[in-house]
Coordinates of C-alpha atoms and ligand atoms in Angstrom, one line a residue:
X30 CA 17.4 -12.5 8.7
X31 CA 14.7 -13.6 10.7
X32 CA 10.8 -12.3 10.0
X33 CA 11.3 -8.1 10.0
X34 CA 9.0 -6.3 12.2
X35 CA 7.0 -3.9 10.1
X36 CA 4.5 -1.6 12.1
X37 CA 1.8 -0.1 9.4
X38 CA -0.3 3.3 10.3
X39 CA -3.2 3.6 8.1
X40 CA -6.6 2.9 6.7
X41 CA -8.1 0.2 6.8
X42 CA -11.8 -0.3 4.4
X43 CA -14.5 -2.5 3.2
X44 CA -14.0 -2.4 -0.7
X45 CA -17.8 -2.3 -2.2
X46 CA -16.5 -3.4 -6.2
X47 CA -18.4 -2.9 -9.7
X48 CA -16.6 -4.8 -12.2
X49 CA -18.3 -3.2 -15.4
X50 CA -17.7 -3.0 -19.2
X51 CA -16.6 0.6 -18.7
X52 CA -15.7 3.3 -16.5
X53 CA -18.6 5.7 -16.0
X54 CA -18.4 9.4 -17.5
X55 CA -20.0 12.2 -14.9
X56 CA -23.7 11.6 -15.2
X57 CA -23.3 8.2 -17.3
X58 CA -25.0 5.2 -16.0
X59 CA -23.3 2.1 -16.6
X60 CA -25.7 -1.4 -16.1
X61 CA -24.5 -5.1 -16.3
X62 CA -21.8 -4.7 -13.5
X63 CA -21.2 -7.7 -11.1
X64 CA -20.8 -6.5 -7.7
X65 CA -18.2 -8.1 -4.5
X66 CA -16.6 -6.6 -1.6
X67 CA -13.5 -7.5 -0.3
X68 CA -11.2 -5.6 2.9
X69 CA -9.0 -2.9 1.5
X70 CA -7.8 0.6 2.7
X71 CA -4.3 1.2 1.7
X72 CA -2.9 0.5 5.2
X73 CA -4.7 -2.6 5.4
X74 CA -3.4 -3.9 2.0
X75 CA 0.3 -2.9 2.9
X76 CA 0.2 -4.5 6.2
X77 CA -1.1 -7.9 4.6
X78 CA 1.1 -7.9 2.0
X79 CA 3.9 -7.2 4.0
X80 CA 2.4 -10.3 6.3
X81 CA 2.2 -12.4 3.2
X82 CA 5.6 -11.8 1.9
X83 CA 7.6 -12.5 5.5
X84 CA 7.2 -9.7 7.6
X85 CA 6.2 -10.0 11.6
X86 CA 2.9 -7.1 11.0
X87 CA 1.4 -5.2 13.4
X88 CA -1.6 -2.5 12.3
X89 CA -2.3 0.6 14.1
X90 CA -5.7 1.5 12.4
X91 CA -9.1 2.6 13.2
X92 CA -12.8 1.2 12.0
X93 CA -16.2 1.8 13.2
X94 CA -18.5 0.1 15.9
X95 CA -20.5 -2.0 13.1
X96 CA -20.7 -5.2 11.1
X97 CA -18.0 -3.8 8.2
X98 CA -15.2 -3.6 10.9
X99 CA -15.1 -7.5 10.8
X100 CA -15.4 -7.9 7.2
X101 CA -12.8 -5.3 6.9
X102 CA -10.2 -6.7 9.2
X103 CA -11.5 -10.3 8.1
X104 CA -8.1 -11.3 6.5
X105 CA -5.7 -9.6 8.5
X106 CA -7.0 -11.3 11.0
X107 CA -6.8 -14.6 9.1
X108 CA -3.5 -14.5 8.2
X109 CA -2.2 -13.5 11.7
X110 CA -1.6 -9.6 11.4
X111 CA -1.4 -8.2 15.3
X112 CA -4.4 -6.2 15.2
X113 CA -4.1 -5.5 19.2
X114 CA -3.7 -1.8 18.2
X115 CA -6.8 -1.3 16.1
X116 CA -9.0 1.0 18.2
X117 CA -13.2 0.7 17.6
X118 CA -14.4 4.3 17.1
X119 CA -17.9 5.1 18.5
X120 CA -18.1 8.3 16.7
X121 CA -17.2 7.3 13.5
X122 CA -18.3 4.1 10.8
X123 CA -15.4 1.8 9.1
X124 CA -14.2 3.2 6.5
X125 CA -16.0 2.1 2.8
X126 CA -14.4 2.5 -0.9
X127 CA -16.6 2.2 -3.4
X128 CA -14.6 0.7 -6.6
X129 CA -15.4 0.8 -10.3
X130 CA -13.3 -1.8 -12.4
X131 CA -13.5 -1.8 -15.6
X132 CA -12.5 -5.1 -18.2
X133 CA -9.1 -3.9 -18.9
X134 CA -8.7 -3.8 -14.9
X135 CA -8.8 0.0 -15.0
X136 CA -10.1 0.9 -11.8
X137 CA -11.7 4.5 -10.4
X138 CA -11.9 4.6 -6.2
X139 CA -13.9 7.1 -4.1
X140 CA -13.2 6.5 0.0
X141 CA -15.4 7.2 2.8
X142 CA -13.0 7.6 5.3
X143 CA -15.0 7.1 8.2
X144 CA -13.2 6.1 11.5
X145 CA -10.0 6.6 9.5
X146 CA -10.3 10.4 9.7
X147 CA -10.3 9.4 13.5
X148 CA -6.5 8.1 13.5
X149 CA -4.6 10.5 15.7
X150 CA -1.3 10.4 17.6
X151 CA -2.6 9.1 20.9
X152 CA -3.6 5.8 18.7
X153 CA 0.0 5.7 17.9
X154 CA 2.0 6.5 21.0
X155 CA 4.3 3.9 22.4
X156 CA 4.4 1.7 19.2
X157 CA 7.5 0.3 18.6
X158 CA 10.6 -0.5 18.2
X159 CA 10.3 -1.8 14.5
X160 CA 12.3 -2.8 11.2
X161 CA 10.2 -0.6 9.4
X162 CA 7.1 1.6 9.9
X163 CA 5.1 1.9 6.7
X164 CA 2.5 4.7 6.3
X165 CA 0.0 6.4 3.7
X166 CA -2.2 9.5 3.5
X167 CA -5.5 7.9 4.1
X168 CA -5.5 9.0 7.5
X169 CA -4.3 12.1 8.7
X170 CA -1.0 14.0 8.7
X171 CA -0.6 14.3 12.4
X172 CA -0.9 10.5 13.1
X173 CA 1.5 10.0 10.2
X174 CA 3.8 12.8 12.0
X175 CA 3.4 10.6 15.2
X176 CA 4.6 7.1 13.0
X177 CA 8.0 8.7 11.7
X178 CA 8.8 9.3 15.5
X179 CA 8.3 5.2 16.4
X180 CA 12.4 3.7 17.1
X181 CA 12.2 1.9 13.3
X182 CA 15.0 0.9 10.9
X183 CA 12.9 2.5 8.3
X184 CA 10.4 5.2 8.4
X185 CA 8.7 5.1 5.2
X186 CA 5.9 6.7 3.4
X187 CA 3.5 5.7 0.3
X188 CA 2.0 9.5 -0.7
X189 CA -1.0 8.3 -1.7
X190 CA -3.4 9.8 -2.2
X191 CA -1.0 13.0 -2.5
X192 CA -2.1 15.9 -0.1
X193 CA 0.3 18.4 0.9
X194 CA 2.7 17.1 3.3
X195 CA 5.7 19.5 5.4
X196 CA 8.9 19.1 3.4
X197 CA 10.5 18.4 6.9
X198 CA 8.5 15.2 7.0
X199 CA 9.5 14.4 3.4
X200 CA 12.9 14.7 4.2
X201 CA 13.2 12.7 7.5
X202 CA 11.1 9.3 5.5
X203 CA 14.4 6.7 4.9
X204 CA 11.7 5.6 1.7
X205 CA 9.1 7.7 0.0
X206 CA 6.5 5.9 -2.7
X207 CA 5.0 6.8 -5.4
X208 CA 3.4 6.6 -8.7
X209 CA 3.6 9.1 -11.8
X210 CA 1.0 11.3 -10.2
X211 CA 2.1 11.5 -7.2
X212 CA 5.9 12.2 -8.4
X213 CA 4.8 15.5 -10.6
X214 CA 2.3 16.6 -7.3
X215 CA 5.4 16.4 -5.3
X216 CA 8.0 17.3 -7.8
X217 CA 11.3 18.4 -6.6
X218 CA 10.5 17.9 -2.8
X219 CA 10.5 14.6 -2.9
X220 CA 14.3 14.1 -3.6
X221 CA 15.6 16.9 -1.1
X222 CA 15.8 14.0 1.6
X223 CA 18.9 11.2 1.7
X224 CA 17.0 8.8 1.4
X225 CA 15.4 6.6 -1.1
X226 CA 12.3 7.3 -3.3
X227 CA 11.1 4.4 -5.5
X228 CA 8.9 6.0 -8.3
X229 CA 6.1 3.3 -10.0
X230 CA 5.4 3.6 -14.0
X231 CA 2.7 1.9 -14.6
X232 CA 3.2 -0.2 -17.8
X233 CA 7.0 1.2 -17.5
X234 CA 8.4 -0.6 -14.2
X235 CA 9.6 1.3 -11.7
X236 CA 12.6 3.3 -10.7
X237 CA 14.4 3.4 -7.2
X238 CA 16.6 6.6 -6.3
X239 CA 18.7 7.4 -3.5
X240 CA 19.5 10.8 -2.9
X241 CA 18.2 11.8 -6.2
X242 CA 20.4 9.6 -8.4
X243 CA 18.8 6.7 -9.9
X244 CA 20.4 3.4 -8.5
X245 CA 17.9 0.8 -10.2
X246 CA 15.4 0.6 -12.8
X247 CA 13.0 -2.3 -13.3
X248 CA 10.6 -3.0 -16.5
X249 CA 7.3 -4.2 -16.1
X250 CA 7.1 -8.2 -16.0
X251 CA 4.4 -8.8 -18.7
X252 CA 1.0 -10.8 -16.6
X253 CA -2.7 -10.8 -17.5
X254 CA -3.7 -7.6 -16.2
X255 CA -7.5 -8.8 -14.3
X256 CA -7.7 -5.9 -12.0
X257 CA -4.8 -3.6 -10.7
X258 CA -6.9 -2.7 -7.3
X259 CA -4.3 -3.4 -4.4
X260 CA -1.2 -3.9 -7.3
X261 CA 0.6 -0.3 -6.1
X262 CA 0.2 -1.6 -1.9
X263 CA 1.7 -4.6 -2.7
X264 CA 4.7 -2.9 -4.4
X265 CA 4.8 -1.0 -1.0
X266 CA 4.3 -3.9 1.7
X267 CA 6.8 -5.9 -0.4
X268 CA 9.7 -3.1 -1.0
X269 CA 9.4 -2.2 2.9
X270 CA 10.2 -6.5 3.7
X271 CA 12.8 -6.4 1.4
X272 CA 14.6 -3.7 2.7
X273 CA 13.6 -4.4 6.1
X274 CA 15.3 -7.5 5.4
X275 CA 18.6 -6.3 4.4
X276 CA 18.1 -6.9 1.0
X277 CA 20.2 -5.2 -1.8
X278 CA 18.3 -2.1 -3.3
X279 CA 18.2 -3.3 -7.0
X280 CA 16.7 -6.7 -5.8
X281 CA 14.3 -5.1 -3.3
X282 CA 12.9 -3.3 -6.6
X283 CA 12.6 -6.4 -8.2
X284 CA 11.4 -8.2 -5.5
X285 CA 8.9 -5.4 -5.1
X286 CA 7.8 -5.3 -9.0
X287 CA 7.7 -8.9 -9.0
X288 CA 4.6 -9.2 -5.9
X289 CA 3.3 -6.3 -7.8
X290 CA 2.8 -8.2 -10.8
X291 CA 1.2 -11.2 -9.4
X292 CA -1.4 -9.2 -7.6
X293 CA -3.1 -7.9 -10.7
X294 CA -3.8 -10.7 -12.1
X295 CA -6.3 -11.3 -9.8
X296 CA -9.8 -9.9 -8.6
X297 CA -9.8 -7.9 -5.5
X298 CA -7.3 -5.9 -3.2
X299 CA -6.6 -7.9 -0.6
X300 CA -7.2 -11.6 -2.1
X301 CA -5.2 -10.6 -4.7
X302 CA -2.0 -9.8 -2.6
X303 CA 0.4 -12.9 -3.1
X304 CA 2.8 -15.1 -0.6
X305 CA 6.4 -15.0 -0.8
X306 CA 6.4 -18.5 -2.1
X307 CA 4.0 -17.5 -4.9
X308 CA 6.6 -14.3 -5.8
X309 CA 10.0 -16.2 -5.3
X310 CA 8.5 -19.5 -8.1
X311 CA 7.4 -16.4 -9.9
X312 CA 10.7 -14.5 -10.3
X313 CA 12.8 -17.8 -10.3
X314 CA 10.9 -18.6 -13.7
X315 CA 12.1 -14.9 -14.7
X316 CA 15.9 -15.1 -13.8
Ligands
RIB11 O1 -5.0 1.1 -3.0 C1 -6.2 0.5 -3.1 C2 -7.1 0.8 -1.9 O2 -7.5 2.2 -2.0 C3 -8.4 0.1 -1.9 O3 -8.4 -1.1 -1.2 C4 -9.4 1.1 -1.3 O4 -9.9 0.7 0.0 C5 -8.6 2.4 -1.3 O5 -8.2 2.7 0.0

């Protein structure tokens, strides 16, 4: 197929990073970290790795009127991710997540939403048609409500971070994504729908069900773990290609666990996300 056209609603952020020896306690101060920032935001990293990994991107996102809007957007932009739908806020800064990583690339996030709390249905209205639409919770629900109603292939949904969502907006997503967490916040109402729900494990792999039965399994591909910031979008930006694509659900996972992989072996969210090339090499060496 040629590139899929995957439309992403969501957040985009500057990522301030500590990479320290350990994750702070409440009240601990922890010295000796080395500091970077890189762009991140959930939405941001989906949409670039979904650029990355074949898809035709377009972002629908908000940031403020200042000097971290360009450094957030820097390599979406780069990488040719249509960012004519990204609306400057005047009320509102670019969003900022301040990131603690620790040496086993453990990592603890705390967002500033910013302009992202900003994203609203009007931003969304007349997007589309798509392959796929690919959203997350860092903005909020009713601009995500707006996304599922874009003409798409594939209306799906990373819950991340979990916040209560209707079950009716559970039920219409073709893909629903999300970690162990995010499974037992959800529990049962995530598999009411018909469609698909791929479940990540962390060190276990990942598990993809359709209509509540389990239709493939994937283990974890054994990397150096650097820093697993940017490791669960990836899964998402790559899953939504692959399916977008027309690609059969048990190799969509693996496709999907496979980009995952890659990106946590290196430092950062976004300049850790991997090309297709990069992912195919790597899963040819693992078939
Ligand atoms: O999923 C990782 C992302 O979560 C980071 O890039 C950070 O910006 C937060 O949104």
């Amino acid at each position: 197929m040629s590139q899929p056209k995957i439309i992403t609603v969501g957040s985009a952020n500057l990522d301030l990073v500590a990479a320290c020896e350990h994750l702070p306690a409440p009240g601990e101060t922890v010295t000796g970290a080395r500091f970077a920032q890189y762009p991140g935001g959930k939405g941001a990293n989906q949409a670039l790795a979904a650029r990355r990994l074949g898809g035709e991107v377009a972002m629908i996102a908000r940031v403020g009127k200042d000097a971290n809007a360009a450094a957030a957007l820097a390599l979406l932009k780069e990488d040719g991710v249509d960012l004519s739908r990204i609306v400057e806020d005047d009320g509102a800064p670019t969003g900022v997540a301040l990131i603690f990583v620790d040496k086993a690339g453990e990592n603890m996030i705390v967002v500033a939403s910013g302009a992202n709390g900003a994203l609203g249905p009007a931003d969304v209205a007349g997007a589309g048609p798509a392959d796929a639409v690919l959203c997350q919770l860092e903005v909020p629900l009713s601009a995500i409500e707006a996304a599922a109603d874009i003409e798409s292939g594939l209306f799906a949904i990373n819950l991340a971070p979990a916040m209560p969502m209707p079950t009716d907006l559970l039920e219409r997503a073709d893909l629903l994504i999300v970690n162990e967490g995010e499974a037992e916040f959800y529990g049962d109402a995530l598999y009411r729908g018909e469609g698909l729900v791929a479940k990540t494990l962390g060190r276990d792999g990942a598990i993809l069900y359709r209509a509540g039965k389990e239709v493939a399994r994937m283990p974890v591909y054994a990397v150096p773990v650097i820093d697993t910031v940017g490791a669960g979008d990836t899964f998402c930006g790559a899953l939504a290609v692959a399916l977008a694509e027309g690609m059969e659900e048990g190799a969509a996972l693996r496709f999907a666990s496979g980009a995952a992989a890659l990106a946590v072996t290196k430092e950062g969210a976004q300049p850790s996300l991997p090309w297709r090339k990069d992912v195919e090499a790597f899963l040819a060496d693992k078939a």
